[in-house]
XYZ file of C-alpha atoms in Angstrom:
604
model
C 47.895 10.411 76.814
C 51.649 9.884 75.683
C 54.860 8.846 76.532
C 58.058 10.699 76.535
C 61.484 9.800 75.413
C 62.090 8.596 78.732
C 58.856 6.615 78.413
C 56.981 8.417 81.359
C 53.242 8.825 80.902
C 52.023 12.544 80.730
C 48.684 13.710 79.827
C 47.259 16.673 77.606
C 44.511 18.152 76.757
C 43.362 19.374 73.006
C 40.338 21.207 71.725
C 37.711 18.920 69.871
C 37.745 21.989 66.962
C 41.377 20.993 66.477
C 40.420 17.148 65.928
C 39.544 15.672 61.982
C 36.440 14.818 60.993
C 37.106 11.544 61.580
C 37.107 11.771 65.227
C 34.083 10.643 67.216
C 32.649 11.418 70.397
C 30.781 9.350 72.248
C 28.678 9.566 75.280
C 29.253 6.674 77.474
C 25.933 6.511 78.836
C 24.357 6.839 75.213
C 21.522 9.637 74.310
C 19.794 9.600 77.078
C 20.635 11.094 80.862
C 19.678 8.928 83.790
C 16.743 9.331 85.223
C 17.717 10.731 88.536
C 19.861 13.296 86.767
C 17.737 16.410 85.934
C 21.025 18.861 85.144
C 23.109 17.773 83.002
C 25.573 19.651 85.503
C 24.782 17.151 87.459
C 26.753 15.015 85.528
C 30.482 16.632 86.582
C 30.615 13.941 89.486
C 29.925 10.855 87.276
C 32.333 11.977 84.008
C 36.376 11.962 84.182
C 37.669 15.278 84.736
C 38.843 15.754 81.418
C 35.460 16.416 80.440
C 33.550 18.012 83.187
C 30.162 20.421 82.096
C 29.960 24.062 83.037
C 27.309 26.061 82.694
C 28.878 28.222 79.638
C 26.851 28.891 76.664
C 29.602 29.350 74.576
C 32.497 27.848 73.083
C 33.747 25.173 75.680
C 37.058 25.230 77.665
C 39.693 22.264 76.764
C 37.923 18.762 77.513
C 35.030 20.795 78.726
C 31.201 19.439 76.623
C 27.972 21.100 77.532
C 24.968 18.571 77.497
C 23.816 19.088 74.189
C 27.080 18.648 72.651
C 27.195 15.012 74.240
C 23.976 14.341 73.393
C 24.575 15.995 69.595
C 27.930 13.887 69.793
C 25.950 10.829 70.886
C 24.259 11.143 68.120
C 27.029 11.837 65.592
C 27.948 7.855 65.597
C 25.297 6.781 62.994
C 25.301 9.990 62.015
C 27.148 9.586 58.303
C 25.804 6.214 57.703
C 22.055 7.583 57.442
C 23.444 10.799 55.213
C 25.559 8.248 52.930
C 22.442 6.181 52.331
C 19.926 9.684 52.023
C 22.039 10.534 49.240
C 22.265 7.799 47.269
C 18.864 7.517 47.543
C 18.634 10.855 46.393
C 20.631 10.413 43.315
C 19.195 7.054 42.464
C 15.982 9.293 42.469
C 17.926 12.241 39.907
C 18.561 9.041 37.770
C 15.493 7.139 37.861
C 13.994 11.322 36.445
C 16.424 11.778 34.152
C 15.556 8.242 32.810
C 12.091 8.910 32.644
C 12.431 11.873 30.898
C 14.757 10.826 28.643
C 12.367 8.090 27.197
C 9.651 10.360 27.125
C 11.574 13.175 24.870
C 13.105 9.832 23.038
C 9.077 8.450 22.326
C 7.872 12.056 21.600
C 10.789 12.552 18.717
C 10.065 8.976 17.600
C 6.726 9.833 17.214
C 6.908 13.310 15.368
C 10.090 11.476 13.203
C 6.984 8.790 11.691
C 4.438 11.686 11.368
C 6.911 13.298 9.478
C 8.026 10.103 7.174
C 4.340 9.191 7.035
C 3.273 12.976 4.929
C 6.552 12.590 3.351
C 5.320 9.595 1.887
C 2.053 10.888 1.000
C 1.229 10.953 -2.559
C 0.402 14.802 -3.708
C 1.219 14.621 -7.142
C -1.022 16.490 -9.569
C -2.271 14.546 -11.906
C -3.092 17.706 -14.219
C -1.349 20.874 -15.019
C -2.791 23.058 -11.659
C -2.547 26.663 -10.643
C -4.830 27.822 -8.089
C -5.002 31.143 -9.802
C -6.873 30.114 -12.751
C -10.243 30.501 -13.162
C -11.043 27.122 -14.176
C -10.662 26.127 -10.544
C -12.766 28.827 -8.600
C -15.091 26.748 -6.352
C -18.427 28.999 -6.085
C -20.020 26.491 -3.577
C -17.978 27.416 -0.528
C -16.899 25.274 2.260
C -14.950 27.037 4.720
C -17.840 27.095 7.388
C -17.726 23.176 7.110
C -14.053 22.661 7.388
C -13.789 24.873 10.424
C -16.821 22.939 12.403
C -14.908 19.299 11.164
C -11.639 21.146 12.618
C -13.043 22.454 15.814
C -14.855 18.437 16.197
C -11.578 17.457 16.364
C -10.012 20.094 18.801
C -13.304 19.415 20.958
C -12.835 15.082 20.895
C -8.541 16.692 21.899
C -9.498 18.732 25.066
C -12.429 16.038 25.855
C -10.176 13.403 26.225
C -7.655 14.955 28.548
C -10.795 16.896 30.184
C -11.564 13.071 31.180
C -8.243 12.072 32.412
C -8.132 14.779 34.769
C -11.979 14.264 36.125
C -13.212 17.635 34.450
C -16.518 16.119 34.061
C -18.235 19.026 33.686
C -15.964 20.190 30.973
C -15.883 16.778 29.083
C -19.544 16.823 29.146
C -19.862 20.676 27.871
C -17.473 19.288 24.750
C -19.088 16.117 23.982
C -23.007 17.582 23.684
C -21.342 20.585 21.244
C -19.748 17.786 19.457
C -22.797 15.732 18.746
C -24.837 19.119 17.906
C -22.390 20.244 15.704
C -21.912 16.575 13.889
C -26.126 16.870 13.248
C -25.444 20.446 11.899
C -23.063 19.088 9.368
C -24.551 15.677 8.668
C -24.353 14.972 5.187
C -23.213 18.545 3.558
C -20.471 19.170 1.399
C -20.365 22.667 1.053
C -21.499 25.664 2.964
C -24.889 26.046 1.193
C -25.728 22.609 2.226
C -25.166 23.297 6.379
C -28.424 24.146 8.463
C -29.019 27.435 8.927
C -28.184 26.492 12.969
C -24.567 25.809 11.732
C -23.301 28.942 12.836
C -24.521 29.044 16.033
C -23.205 25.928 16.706
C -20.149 26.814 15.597
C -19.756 30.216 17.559
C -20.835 27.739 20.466
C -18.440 25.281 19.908
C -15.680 27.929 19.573
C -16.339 29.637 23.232
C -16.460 25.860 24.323
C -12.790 25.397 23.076
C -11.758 28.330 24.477
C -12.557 27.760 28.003
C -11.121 24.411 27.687
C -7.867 25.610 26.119
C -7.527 28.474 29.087
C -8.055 24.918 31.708
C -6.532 22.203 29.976
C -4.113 23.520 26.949
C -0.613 22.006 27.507
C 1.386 22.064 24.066
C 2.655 18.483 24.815
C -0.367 17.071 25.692
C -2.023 18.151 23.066
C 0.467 17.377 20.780
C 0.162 13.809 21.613
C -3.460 13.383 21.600
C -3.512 14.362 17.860
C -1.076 12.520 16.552
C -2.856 9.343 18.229
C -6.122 10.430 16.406
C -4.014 11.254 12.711
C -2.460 7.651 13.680
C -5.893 5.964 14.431
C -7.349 7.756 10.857
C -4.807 6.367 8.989
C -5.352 2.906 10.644
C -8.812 3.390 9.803
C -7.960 4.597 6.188
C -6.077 1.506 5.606
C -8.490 -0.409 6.615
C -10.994 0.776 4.090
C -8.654 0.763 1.881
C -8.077 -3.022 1.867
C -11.880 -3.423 2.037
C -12.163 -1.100 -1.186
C -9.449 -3.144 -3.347
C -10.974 -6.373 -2.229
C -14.606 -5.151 -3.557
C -13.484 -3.565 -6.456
C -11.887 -6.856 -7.468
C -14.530 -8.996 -6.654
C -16.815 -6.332 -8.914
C -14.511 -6.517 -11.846
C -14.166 -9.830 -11.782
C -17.515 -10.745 -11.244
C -19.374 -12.059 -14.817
C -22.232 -9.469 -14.943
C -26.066 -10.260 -15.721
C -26.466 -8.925 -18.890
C -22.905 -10.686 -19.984
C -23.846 -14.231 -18.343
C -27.353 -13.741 -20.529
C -25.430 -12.610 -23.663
C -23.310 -16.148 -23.123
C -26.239 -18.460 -22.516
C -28.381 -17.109 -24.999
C -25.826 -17.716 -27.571
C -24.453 -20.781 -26.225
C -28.306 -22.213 -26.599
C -28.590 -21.135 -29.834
C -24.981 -22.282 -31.244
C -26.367 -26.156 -29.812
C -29.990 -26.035 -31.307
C -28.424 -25.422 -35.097
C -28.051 -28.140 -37.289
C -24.112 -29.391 -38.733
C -25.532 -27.738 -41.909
C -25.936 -24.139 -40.443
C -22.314 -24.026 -39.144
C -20.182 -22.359 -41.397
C -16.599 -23.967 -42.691
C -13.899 -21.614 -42.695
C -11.723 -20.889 -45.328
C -8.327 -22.990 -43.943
C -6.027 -21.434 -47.065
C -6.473 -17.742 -45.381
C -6.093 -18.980 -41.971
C -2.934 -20.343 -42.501
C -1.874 -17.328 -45.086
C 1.325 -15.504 -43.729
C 0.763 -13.035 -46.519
C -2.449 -11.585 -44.390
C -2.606 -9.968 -41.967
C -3.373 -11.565 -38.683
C -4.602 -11.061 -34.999
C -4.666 -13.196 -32.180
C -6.483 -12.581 -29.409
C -7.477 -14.977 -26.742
C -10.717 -14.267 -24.460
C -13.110 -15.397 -22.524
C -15.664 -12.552 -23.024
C -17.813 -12.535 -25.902
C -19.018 -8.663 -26.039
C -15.292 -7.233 -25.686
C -13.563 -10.006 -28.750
C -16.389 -8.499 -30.680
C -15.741 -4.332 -29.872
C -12.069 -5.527 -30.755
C -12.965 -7.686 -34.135
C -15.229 -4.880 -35.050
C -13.307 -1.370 -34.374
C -10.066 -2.968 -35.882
C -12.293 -3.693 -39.308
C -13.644 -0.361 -39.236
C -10.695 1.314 -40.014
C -9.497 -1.110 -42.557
C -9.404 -0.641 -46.434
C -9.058 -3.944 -47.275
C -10.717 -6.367 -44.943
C -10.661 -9.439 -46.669
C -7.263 -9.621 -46.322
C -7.223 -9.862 -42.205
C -8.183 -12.863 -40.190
C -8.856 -13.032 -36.543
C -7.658 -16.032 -34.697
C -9.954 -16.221 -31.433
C -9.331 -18.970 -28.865
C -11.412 -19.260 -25.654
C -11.965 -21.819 -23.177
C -14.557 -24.477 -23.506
C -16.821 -22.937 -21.163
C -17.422 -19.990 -23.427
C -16.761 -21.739 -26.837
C -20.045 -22.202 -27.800
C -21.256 -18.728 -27.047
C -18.414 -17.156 -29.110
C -18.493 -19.194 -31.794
C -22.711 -18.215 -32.263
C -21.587 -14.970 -32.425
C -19.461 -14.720 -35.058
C -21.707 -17.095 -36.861
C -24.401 -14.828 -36.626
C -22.704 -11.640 -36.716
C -19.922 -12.544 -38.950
C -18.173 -9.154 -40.231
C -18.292 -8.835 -44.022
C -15.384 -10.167 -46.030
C -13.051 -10.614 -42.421
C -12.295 -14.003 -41.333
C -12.677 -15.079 -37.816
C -11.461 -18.527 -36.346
C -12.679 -19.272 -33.223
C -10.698 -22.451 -31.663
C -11.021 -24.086 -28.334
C -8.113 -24.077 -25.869
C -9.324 -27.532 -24.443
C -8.033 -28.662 -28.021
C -4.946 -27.937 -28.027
C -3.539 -31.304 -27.041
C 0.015 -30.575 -27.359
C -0.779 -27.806 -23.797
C -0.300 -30.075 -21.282
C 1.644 -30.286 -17.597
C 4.719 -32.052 -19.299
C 5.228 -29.903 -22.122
C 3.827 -26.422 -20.414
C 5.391 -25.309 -16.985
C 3.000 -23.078 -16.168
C -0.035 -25.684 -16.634
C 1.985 -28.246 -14.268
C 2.622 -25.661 -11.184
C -0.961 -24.257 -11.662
C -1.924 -27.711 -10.987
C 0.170 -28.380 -8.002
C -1.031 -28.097 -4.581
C 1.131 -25.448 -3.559
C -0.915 -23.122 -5.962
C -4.286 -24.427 -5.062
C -3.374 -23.670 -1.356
C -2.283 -20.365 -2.288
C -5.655 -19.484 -4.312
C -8.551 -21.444 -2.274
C -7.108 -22.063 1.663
C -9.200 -18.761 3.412
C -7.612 -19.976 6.757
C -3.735 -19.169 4.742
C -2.358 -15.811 5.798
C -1.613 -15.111 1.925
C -5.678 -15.537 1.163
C -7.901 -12.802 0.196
C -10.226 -13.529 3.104
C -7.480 -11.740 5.245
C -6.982 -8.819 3.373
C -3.832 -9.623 2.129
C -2.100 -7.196 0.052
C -1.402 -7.645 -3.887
C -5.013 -8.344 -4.765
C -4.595 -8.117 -8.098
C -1.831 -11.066 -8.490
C -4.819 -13.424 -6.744
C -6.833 -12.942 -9.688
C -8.505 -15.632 -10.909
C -7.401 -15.119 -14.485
C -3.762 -15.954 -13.847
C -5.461 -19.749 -12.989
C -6.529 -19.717 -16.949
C -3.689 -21.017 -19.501
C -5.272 -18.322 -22.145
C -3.664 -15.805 -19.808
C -0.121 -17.589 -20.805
C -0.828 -18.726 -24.182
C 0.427 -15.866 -25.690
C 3.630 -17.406 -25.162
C 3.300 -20.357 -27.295
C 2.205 -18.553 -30.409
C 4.334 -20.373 -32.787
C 3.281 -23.596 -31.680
C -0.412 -22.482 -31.956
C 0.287 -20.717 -35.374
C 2.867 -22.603 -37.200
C 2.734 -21.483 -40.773
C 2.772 -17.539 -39.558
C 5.349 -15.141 -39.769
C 4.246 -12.359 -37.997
C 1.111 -12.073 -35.559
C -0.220 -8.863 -34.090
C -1.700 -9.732 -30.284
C -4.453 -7.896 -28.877
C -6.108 -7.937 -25.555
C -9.931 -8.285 -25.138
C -10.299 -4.968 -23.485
C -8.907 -2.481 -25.887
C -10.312 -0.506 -28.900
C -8.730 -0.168 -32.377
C -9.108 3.770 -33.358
C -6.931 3.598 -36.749
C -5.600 1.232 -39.676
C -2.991 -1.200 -37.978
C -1.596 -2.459 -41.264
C 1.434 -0.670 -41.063
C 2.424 -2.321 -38.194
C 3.120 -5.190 -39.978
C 5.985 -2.944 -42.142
C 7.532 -1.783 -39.274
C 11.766 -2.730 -39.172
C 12.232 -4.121 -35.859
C 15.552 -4.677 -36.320
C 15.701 -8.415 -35.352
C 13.993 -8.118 -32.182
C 11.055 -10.466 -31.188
C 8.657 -8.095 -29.739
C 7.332 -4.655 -31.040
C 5.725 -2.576 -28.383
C 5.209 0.526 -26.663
C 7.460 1.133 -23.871
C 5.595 2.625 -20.507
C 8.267 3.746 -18.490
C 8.448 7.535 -17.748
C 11.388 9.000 -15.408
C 11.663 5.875 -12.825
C 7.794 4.539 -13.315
C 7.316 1.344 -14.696
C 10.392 0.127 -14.791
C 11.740 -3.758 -13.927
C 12.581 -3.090 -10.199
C 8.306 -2.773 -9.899
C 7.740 -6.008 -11.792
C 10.919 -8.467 -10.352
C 12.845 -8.938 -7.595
C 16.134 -7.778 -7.694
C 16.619 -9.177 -4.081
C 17.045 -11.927 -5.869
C 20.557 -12.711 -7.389
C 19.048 -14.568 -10.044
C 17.818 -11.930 -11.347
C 20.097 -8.426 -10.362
C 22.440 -10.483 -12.193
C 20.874 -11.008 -15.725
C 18.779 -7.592 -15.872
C 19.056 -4.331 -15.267
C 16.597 -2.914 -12.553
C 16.371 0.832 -14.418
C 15.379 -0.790 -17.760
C 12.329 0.628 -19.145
C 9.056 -1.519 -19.240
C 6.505 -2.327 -22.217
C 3.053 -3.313 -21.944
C 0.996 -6.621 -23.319
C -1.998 -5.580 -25.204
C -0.712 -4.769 -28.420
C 2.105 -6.679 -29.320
C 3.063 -7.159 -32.675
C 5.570 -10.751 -32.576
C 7.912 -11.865 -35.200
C 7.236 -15.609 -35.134
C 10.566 -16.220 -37.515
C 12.924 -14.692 -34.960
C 11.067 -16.084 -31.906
C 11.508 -19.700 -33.599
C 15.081 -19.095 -34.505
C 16.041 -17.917 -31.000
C 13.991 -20.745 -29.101
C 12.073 -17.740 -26.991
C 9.858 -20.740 -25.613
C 12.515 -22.020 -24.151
C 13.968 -19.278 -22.476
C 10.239 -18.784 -20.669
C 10.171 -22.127 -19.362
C 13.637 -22.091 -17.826
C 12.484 -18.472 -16.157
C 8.880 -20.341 -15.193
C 11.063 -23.446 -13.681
C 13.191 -20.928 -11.656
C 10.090 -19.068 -10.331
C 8.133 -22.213 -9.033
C 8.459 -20.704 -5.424
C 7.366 -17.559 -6.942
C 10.284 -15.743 -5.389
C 11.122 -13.887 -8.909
C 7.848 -12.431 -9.650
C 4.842 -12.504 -8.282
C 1.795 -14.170 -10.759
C 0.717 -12.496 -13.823
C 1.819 -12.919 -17.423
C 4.103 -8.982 -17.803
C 6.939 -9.970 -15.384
C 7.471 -13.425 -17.498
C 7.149 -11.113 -20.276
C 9.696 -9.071 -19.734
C 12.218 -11.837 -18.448
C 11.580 -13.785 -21.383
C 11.778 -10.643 -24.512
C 14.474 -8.831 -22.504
C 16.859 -7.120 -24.912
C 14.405 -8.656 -27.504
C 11.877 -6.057 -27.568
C 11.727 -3.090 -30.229
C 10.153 0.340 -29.099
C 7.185 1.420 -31.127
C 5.810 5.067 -30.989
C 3.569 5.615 -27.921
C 0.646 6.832 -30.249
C 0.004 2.745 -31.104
C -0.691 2.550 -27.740
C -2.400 4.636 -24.995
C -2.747 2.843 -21.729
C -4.642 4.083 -18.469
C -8.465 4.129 -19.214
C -9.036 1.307 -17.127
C -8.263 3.242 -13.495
C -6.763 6.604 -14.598
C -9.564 9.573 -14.894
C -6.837 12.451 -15.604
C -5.392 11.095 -19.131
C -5.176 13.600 -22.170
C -7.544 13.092 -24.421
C -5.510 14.602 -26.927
C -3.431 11.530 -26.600
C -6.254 8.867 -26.242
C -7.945 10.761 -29.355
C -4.998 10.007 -31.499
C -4.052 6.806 -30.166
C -4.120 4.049 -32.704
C -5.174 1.935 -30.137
C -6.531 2.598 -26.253
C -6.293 0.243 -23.416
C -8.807 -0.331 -20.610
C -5.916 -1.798 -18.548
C -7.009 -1.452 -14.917
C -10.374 -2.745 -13.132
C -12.746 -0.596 -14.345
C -13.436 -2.063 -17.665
C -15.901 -0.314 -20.014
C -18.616 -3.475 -20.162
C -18.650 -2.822 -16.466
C -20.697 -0.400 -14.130
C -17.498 0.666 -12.571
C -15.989 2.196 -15.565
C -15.166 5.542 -16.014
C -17.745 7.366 -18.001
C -15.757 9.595 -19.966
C -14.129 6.912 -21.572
C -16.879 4.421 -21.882
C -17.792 6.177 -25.335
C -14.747 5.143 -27.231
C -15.878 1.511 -26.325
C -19.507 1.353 -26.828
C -19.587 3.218 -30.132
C -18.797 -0.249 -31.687
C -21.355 -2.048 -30.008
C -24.582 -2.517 -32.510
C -27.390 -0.790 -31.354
C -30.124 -3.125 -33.487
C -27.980 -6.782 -32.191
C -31.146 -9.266 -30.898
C -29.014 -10.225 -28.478
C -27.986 -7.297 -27.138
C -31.336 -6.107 -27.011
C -32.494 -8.988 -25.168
C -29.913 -9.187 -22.753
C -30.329 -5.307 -22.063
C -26.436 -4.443 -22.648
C -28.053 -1.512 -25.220
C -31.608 -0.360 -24.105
């Protein structure tokens, strides 16, 4: 309906195809015909005349609807609300997919990226010059057999595990009883020869069993996954053992041994039943001679002061002119002093003094003594329910070693107040072995410095960024992280130039700053090489081989012309753990005919 311009009302039809979309039609008496009306022809008497039904199948007249295009059109009202909210349902589903996939590709990348970083990290370095084509390195006992059944284990305990998820029962079943049979084929071989003569069977079994299960169950993904959760649960389980191995191994070389807690009591007996007579006065004049040539080495183990008193006087020409100045603690003082009262070498002088008398090594004078003492440090060594304790696991084992709780540990750095009328002093640790003259140590120019030792960095090992830490601005600001590190064990120590430059001092203002032992962790090398930095002169490594205390791949070229060789490391050569090759440049300077020995079974 319209007006005109001379505002008459006219009507017109249109055709509904020439109508938007936007247009609706709607059936006045809704979807549904009345119930008396069977035809929808019927309906022509009830609608307007505009839009009458005919019975024409096709494409209707002007303001003509057949019934299913009123019903259709009924229908049409609601219509684009239910397809508006069908597709956003639809794409909140897309989403939602695309999310889900998304994180899993994003977890399977994060997954392969640690894999990766984890063998990156893995330590293959030969420790020996290694070419698989050399003879030298043939392995006649074969074990190619036994690495394929441990493989195809694995591959079964894969497929078993998704066999289970997906309630293959008889297929997890079929790959569990080849795994057991195959595990009792194995059991304890390590090479070919050693598998039962069944092994092959089994294997040939277990192989057809993997290869039904990979044509059922193989799905690259899937499998993926699965073993990189059972290389992540080894390595869990690696760790594991490993913290369990460095704990024992501690607690073994730390451990006083039978034979050495014999050797100690014997003596210690003996050294009380003799009369003031029988103990020997020493000769004070040599002692205090800085024309002679002196040692100082500070133990708490009887057998290893006397390997070290004994090999350095072996290769000596003149051995009255060298004195040994032995301190130990006053558990042990008796037992060391019997020794070298009963084994006394000939001509040598050997002092043996008690730390406990030092009275001048006390908490106010000694930093070290007065935070060893504190609370904070007693928590740190003897609280098991502390995180940091060693009944946790906790890592650094080694700096919770009950020697760093000893002050002869750190009274190497108080040598001029323990030796006063010296000049020069050569140190030596308890676990090392003299293997030439050291005299000409004591001629060496060391150009001012304090300290004259053998430097153990090579490329970027052992250098100060392993020993401090150069988080720390206190120290990235005073030393250089790339400079090269020394060892303690032979040390040869100008006591004139350590006075004149008040070295003492400088260690206790380094000990003050560490109290919260942010610095450094314990020990007496990181103190070291604060306190003698820039004061240290390099000697040639051939005074000084380190490593037979935990490394089995050294050159024996070197440690055969070493002047001296270190059993740095836990597996010291008076203990069952050491490493047998080496253990022969130690006990060649034990004697075979000592009473004590004998008695205490270190030399059957």
């Amino acid at each position: 309906m319209k007006s005109d311009i001379s505002g008459a009302v006219r009507t017109s039809s249109v055709k509904a195809e020439d109508l938007s979309s936007s247009w609706i039609w709607e059936n006045p008496l809704g979807n549904k015909l009345p119930h008396h009306v069977k035809d929808p022809q019927q309906l022509n008497g009830i609608l307007p005349p505009q839009i009458q039904l005919k019975n024409d199948h096709h494409t209707p007249v002007d303001g003509q609807l057949d019934g299913d295009r009123i019903q259709h059109l009924g229908k049409s009202a609601i219509k684009p609300v239910k397809l508006l909210r069908k597709k956003l349902r639809e794409e909140r589903w897309k989403q939602r997919t695309a999310e889900l996939i998304r994180q899993e590709k994003e977890m399977d990348n994060q997954m392969q990226e640690a894999a990766i970083e984890r063998s990156q990290n893995l330590d293959t370095t030969a420790k020996t010059q290694y070419s698989i084509w050399r003879r030298d390195y043939e392995n006649p006992n074969s074990d190619s057999t036994l690495k394929l059944m441990r493989d195809q284990i694995i591959m079964a305990k894969v497929y078993a595990t998704i066999a289970k998820a997906k309630n293959d029962t008889g297929l997890y079943t079929s790959l569990i009883k080849h795994s057991r049979e195959s595990r009792d084929a194995i059991g304890e071989a390590t090479t070919d020869t050693e598998l039962d003569l069944s092994a092959l069977e089994h294997a040939k079994a277990m192989g057809h069993a993997l290869s039904v299960a990979k044509d059922q169950l193989f799905d690259c993904l899937t499998v993926a996954r699965k073993l990189r959760a059972i290389i992540q649960s080894t390595e869990d389980n690696i760790n594991a053992m490993k913290k369990k191995s460095a704990f024992l191994t501690q607690l073994a070389a730390k451990t006083v041994t039978q034979p050495l807690h014999c050797l100690s009591l014997l003596l210690a007996t003996d050294y009380y039943n003799l009369q003031d007579t029988q103990k020997k006065d020493l000769d004070k004049a040599k002692v205090e001679d800085p024309s002679l040539y002196h040692y100082a080495i500070f133990s708490d183990n009887v057998l290893a002061t006397s390997v070290v008193v004994n090999s350095t006087l072996t290769h000596t020409a003149e051995p009255e002119k060298h004195v040994f100045h032995v301190v130990t603690d006053k558990l042990n003082f008796a037992a060391m002093k019997m020794w070298f009262l009963a084994n006394l070498p000939p001509k040598a002088t050997v002092q043996v003094e008690n730390i406990d008398d030092f009275k001048w090594l006390n908490s106010s004078y000694c930093v070290v003594l007065r935070q060893l003492e504190s609370a904070r440090m007693k928590d740190y060594y003897f609280k098991a329910n502390l995180s940091s304790s060693l009944s946790v696991g906790a890592d650094n084992l080694k700096y919770r070693n009950p020697k760093y709780l000893s002050m002869l540990n750190h009274l190497r750095f108080y040598l001029p107040e323990v030796y006063p009328k010296l000049e020069k002093i050569l140190f030596l640790d308890d676990d090392i072995v003299v293997q030439k003259d050291l005299t000409p140590l004591w001629s060496v120019d060391m150009k001012g410095m304090v300290n004259g030792a053998v430097e153990t960095c090579k490329e970027s090992f052992h250098r100060f960024d392993k020993y401090l830490n150069f988080s720390n601005p206190k120290i990235y600001e005073n030393f250089d992280s790339n400079a090269c590190g020394w060892a303690f064990g032979m040390n040869m120590f100008d006591l004139r130039e350590w006075r004149k430059q008040d070295i003492t001092g400088i260690y206790h203002h380094w000990q003050n700053l560490n109290e919260d032992r942010t610095l450094w962790k314990l020990g007496s090398l990181p103190p070291g090489l604060i306190t003698f930095y820039n004061l240290t002169f390099p000697l040639q490594r051939s005074w000084h081989v380190l490593g037979l205390g935990y490394d089995p791949a050294l050159n024996k070229t070197e440690i055969d012309n070493a002047a001296v060789v270190h059993y740095n490391g836990n597996y010291k050569p008076w203990l069952d753990l050491a490493i047998s090759k080496y253990k022969s440049y130690w006990s060649r300077y034990l004697t075979s005919d000592n009473p004590y020995l004998q008695h205490c079974k270190i030399i059957q």
